[in-house]
Amino acid sequence: RAEQIDRQLELARQDLAVDSTHMALTRLDWVLSQAPDNADALALRQQAAAAEDAARAASSGPLPTAEPRPTAEATPEEVITDDERLSELQAIRRLTAGEQWQEALPALVAFQQRFPDFNRDETNKLLYDTYLALGLSYVNTEKVELGLNYFAQAERLGNLPQEALDYRVWADLYFQGMAYSGVNWSIAADYWADLCAAAPFYRDSCARLDRALVGTGDQYAYLMDWCPAADIYQRAWNRTPTEILDNKLAEARAGCAAATAVPLTDTVPITSTAPLTPTEPGG
């Protein structure tokens, strides 16, 4: 656990160095859930929160306004259409500035359908930001697939940041681990081990690793293959010692010791190496 904490602190520093404050905060929140008094994590989280607040303030600056069109060169119908476009776009800008992504998404889609050529670069950027934010909000919940779908939509409009790419890898490990859990605990444990090492904050990956290790040991124990069972139970106990694991480990060790051949120390000396003489018939 101490190694994991140190690793996540180092990765959080790297995230802050490349302005990936959301990921840094995710890592630091996990560290503080394990070690609430960790001074390094508290200081880094304060730094990350300040950076995120500054970025949010910069992105929510004064909204752009459109210059009024000369009414002498437009028909009444064109003036109404232009006013409608500007009003709707301003409303969408406010939604995204306030991070109201759920409301912004249908508004943006409808706007582009109605006015496909109006400020297209800007609306594409707003749509990209919305898809990405929604993906990040879902990919670490029970709706992992929905988060990945939003990432796919965002990728159609631009390159995904490293944070989203990392979540894709972790989601794949998660799905693989889920597929083998309860079926082949040994393979599942390998996937959970990789995910726990890379992202202990993702979908209870470390707790799932603990369950997979116990499941693997139980499979060996059921087959009375006690020595491998003892090794796996020991690994699980090293991570999370419990009374139940104490009992399982003791039983597996006893079974392993009984199954291991013990060399003989006291032997009866052979007094003669001569072959036995067959008994004569009637003798």
Coordinates of C-alpha atoms in Angstrom, one line a residue:
R1 CA 0.0 0.0 0.0
A2 CA 2.8 2.4 0.8
E3 CA 4.4 1.7 -2.6
Q4 CA 1.0 2.4 -4.3
I5 CA 0.7 5.7 -2.4
D6 CA 4.2 6.8 -3.4
R7 CA 3.5 5.8 -7.0
Q8 CA 0.2 7.7 -7.2
L9 CA 1.9 10.8 -5.7
E10 CA 4.6 10.7 -8.3
L11 CA 2.0 10.3 -11.1
A12 CA 0.0 13.2 -9.7
R13 CA 3.1 15.4 -9.9
Q14 CA 3.5 14.4 -13.5
D15 CA -0.1 15.1 -14.2
L16 CA 0.2 18.6 -12.7
A17 CA 3.3 19.2 -14.8
V18 CA 1.2 18.7 -18.0
D19 CA -1.8 20.6 -16.7
S20 CA -3.9 17.4 -16.3
T21 CA -5.4 18.6 -13.1
H22 CA -8.5 16.4 -13.2
M23 CA -6.4 13.3 -13.2
A24 CA -4.1 14.7 -10.5
L25 CA -7.1 15.4 -8.2
T26 CA -8.4 11.8 -8.8
R27 CA -5.1 10.3 -7.8
L28 CA -4.7 12.6 -4.8
D29 CA -8.2 11.9 -3.5
W30 CA -7.4 8.2 -3.6
V31 CA -4.2 8.8 -1.7
L32 CA -6.0 10.8 0.9
S33 CA -8.6 8.1 1.3
Q34 CA -5.8 5.7 2.2
A35 CA -3.7 8.2 4.2
P36 CA -5.7 11.3 5.2
D37 CA -2.8 12.9 7.0
N38 CA -0.3 12.5 4.1
A39 CA 1.4 15.9 4.0
D40 CA 2.6 15.6 0.4
A41 CA -0.9 14.7 -0.9
L42 CA -2.5 17.5 1.0
A43 CA -0.1 20.1 -0.4
L44 CA -0.4 18.7 -4.0
R45 CA -4.1 18.6 -3.8
Q46 CA -4.2 22.3 -2.8
Q47 CA -1.9 23.1 -5.7
A48 CA -4.1 21.0 -8.1
A49 CA -7.3 22.6 -6.9
A50 CA -5.9 26.1 -7.3
A51 CA -4.8 25.2 -10.9
E52 CA -8.2 23.8 -11.7
D53 CA -9.9 26.9 -10.4
A54 CA -7.6 29.1 -12.4
A55 CA -8.3 27.1 -15.6
R56 CA -12.0 27.3 -15.0
A57 CA -11.9 31.0 -14.4
A58 CA -9.9 31.5 -17.6
S59 CA -12.3 29.4 -19.7
S60 CA -15.4 31.2 -18.3
G61 CA -14.3 34.7 -19.3
P62 CA -16.5 37.2 -21.0
L63 CA -18.6 35.6 -23.6
P64 CA -18.1 36.8 -27.2
T65 CA -20.7 38.9 -28.7
A66 CA -21.6 39.3 -32.3
E67 CA -21.6 42.6 -34.0
P68 CA -25.1 43.8 -35.0
R69 CA -25.9 43.5 -38.7
P70 CA -27.1 46.6 -40.6
T71 CA -30.8 46.2 -40.8
A72 CA -30.9 48.2 -44.1
E73 CA -29.3 45.2 -45.8
A74 CA -31.4 42.5 -44.4
T75 CA -35.0 41.4 -44.7
P76 CA -37.1 41.0 -41.6
E77 CA -36.9 37.2 -42.0
E78 CA -33.1 37.3 -42.0
V79 CA -32.9 39.6 -38.9
I80 CA -35.2 37.2 -36.9
T81 CA -33.0 34.1 -38.0
D82 CA -29.8 35.9 -37.0
D83 CA -31.2 36.9 -33.6
E84 CA -32.3 33.4 -33.0
R85 CA -28.9 32.0 -33.8
L86 CA -27.1 34.4 -31.6
S87 CA -29.5 33.9 -28.7
E88 CA -29.2 30.1 -28.8
L89 CA -25.5 30.2 -29.1
Q90 CA -25.1 32.5 -26.2
A91 CA -27.3 30.2 -24.1
I92 CA -25.1 27.3 -25.1
R93 CA -21.9 29.1 -24.2
R94 CA -23.3 29.8 -20.8
L95 CA -24.2 26.1 -20.3
T96 CA -20.7 25.0 -21.2
A97 CA -19.0 27.7 -19.1
G98 CA -21.1 26.5 -16.2
E99 CA -20.1 22.9 -16.9
Q100 CA -23.8 22.0 -17.4
W101 CA -22.8 19.3 -19.8
Q102 CA -26.0 17.3 -19.8
E103 CA -28.0 20.3 -20.8
A104 CA -25.4 21.5 -23.3
L105 CA -25.2 18.3 -25.3
P106 CA -28.8 18.2 -26.8
A107 CA -28.7 22.0 -27.2
L108 CA -25.4 21.8 -29.3
V109 CA -26.7 18.9 -31.4
A110 CA -29.9 20.7 -32.2
F111 CA -28.1 23.9 -32.9
Q112 CA -25.7 22.3 -35.4
Q113 CA -28.6 20.5 -37.1
R114 CA -30.5 23.8 -37.5
F115 CA -27.6 26.0 -38.3
P116 CA -24.8 23.7 -39.7
D117 CA -22.7 26.5 -41.1
F118 CA -23.0 29.1 -38.3
N119 CA -19.8 29.4 -36.2
R120 CA -19.1 25.7 -36.9
D121 CA -15.5 25.7 -35.5
E122 CA -16.7 27.1 -32.2
T123 CA -19.7 24.7 -31.9
N124 CA -17.5 21.8 -32.8
K125 CA -15.1 22.8 -30.0
L126 CA -17.9 23.2 -27.6
L127 CA -19.3 19.8 -28.6
Y128 CA -15.8 18.2 -28.2
D129 CA -15.5 19.6 -24.7
T130 CA -18.9 18.4 -23.8
Y131 CA -18.4 14.9 -25.0
L132 CA -15.0 14.7 -23.2
A133 CA -16.4 16.0 -19.9
L134 CA -19.3 13.6 -20.0
G135 CA -17.0 10.7 -20.8
L136 CA -14.8 11.5 -17.8
S137 CA -17.9 11.8 -15.6
Y138 CA -19.1 8.3 -16.5
V139 CA -16.1 6.2 -17.2
N140 CA -15.3 5.6 -13.6
T141 CA -18.8 4.7 -12.6
E142 CA -21.1 1.7 -13.2
K143 CA -21.8 3.3 -16.6
V144 CA -18.3 2.6 -18.0
E145 CA -19.7 1.9 -21.5
L146 CA -21.5 5.2 -21.7
G147 CA -18.3 7.0 -20.8
L148 CA -16.3 5.2 -23.5
N149 CA -19.0 6.0 -26.0
Y150 CA -18.7 9.7 -25.2
F151 CA -14.9 9.4 -25.7
A152 CA -15.5 7.9 -29.1
Q153 CA -17.8 10.8 -30.1
A154 CA -15.2 13.3 -28.9
E155 CA -12.5 11.6 -30.9
R156 CA -14.4 12.2 -34.0
L157 CA -13.9 15.9 -33.4
G158 CA -10.3 15.9 -32.1
N159 CA -7.5 14.0 -30.5
L160 CA -8.2 12.6 -27.0
P161 CA -6.1 13.8 -24.1
Q162 CA -3.8 11.3 -22.3
E163 CA -6.3 11.1 -19.4
A164 CA -9.0 9.8 -21.6
L165 CA -6.6 7.3 -23.4
D166 CA -5.5 6.0 -19.9
Y167 CA -9.1 5.5 -18.9
R168 CA -9.7 3.5 -22.1
V169 CA -6.8 1.1 -21.1
W170 CA -8.1 0.8 -17.6
A171 CA -11.7 0.2 -18.8
D172 CA -10.4 -2.7 -21.0
L173 CA -8.6 -4.2 -18.0
Y174 CA -11.8 -3.8 -16.0
F175 CA -13.9 -5.6 -18.6
Q176 CA -11.4 -8.4 -18.9
G177 CA -11.2 -8.9 -15.2
M178 CA -15.0 -8.9 -14.9
A179 CA -15.2 -11.5 -17.7
Y180 CA -13.0 -14.0 -15.9
S181 CA -14.2 -13.3 -12.3
G182 CA -16.0 -16.3 -11.0
V183 CA -14.9 -18.4 -14.0
N184 CA -11.1 -18.4 -13.8
W185 CA -10.0 -16.5 -10.8
S186 CA -6.3 -16.9 -11.6
I187 CA -6.6 -15.0 -14.9
A188 CA -9.0 -12.5 -13.4
A189 CA -6.4 -11.8 -10.6
D190 CA -3.8 -11.0 -13.3
Y191 CA -6.0 -8.3 -14.8
W192 CA -7.0 -6.9 -11.5
A193 CA -3.4 -6.8 -10.4
D194 CA -2.4 -4.7 -13.5
L195 CA -5.4 -2.4 -12.9
C196 CA -4.7 -2.1 -9.2
A197 CA -1.1 -1.2 -9.8
A198 CA -1.9 1.4 -12.5
A199 CA -5.1 2.9 -11.1
P200 CA -6.1 1.8 -7.6
F201 CA -8.9 4.4 -7.6
Y202 CA -10.6 2.9 -10.6
R203 CA -13.7 0.7 -10.0
D204 CA -12.5 -0.8 -6.7
S205 CA -9.7 -2.5 -8.6
C206 CA -7.7 -3.4 -5.5
A207 CA -10.6 -4.8 -3.6
R208 CA -11.5 -6.9 -6.7
L209 CA -7.9 -8.1 -6.8
D210 CA -8.2 -9.2 -3.1
R211 CA -11.4 -11.2 -4.0
A212 CA -9.8 -12.8 -7.1
L213 CA -6.8 -13.9 -5.0
V214 CA -9.0 -15.6 -2.4
G215 CA -11.0 -17.1 -5.2
T216 CA -7.9 -18.5 -6.8
G217 CA -6.8 -20.0 -3.5
D218 CA -10.2 -21.5 -2.9
Q219 CA -10.0 -23.2 -6.3
Y220 CA -6.7 -24.8 -5.4
A221 CA -8.0 -25.8 -2.0
Y222 CA -11.1 -27.4 -3.5
L223 CA -8.8 -29.6 -5.6
M224 CA -6.7 -30.2 -2.4
D225 CA -3.7 -28.7 -4.2
W226 CA -2.6 -27.2 -0.9
C227 CA 0.9 -25.9 -1.7
P228 CA -0.3 -23.5 -4.5
A229 CA -3.3 -22.6 -2.4
A230 CA -1.0 -21.6 0.5
D231 CA 1.1 -19.4 -1.8
I232 CA -2.0 -17.6 -3.1
Y233 CA -3.5 -17.2 0.3
Q234 CA -0.3 -15.8 1.6
R235 CA -0.3 -13.2 -1.2
A236 CA -3.8 -12.3 -0.4
W237 CA -3.0 -12.1 3.4
N238 CA 0.0 -9.8 2.7
R239 CA -2.4 -7.4 1.0
T240 CA -5.3 -7.5 3.4
P241 CA -4.9 -9.8 6.5
T242 CA -8.2 -11.1 7.9
E243 CA -9.2 -13.8 10.4
I244 CA -10.9 -15.8 7.5
L245 CA -7.6 -15.7 5.6
D246 CA -5.7 -16.7 8.7
N247 CA -7.8 -19.9 8.8
K248 CA -7.6 -20.6 5.1
L249 CA -3.8 -20.1 5.2
A250 CA -3.3 -22.3 8.2
E251 CA -5.4 -25.1 6.6
A252 CA -3.5 -24.8 3.3
R253 CA -0.1 -24.9 5.0
A254 CA -1.1 -27.9 7.0
G255 CA -2.3 -29.7 3.9
C256 CA 0.9 -28.7 2.0
A257 CA 3.1 -30.1 4.8
A258 CA 1.2 -33.3 4.9
A259 CA 1.4 -33.8 1.2
T260 CA 5.1 -33.1 1.0
A261 CA 7.3 -36.2 1.0
V262 CA 9.6 -36.4 4.1
P263 CA 12.9 -38.3 3.5
L264 CA 13.4 -41.4 5.8
T265 CA 16.1 -41.0 8.5
D266 CA 15.9 -44.5 10.2
T267 CA 16.4 -47.4 7.9
V268 CA 16.8 -51.1 8.5
P269 CA 20.2 -52.3 7.3
I270 CA 20.3 -55.0 4.7
T271 CA 22.3 -58.0 6.1
S272 CA 22.6 -60.1 2.9
T273 CA 22.7 -59.3 -0.7
A274 CA 22.7 -62.9 -1.9
P275 CA 19.7 -63.9 -3.9
L276 CA 17.2 -66.2 -2.3
T277 CA 17.6 -70.0 -3.1
P278 CA 14.4 -71.5 -4.4
T279 CA 12.9 -74.2 -2.1
E280 CA 13.2 -77.7 -3.4
P281 CA 9.9 -79.5 -4.0
G282 CA 9.1 -81.6 -1.0
G283 CA 12.1 -80.2 0.8

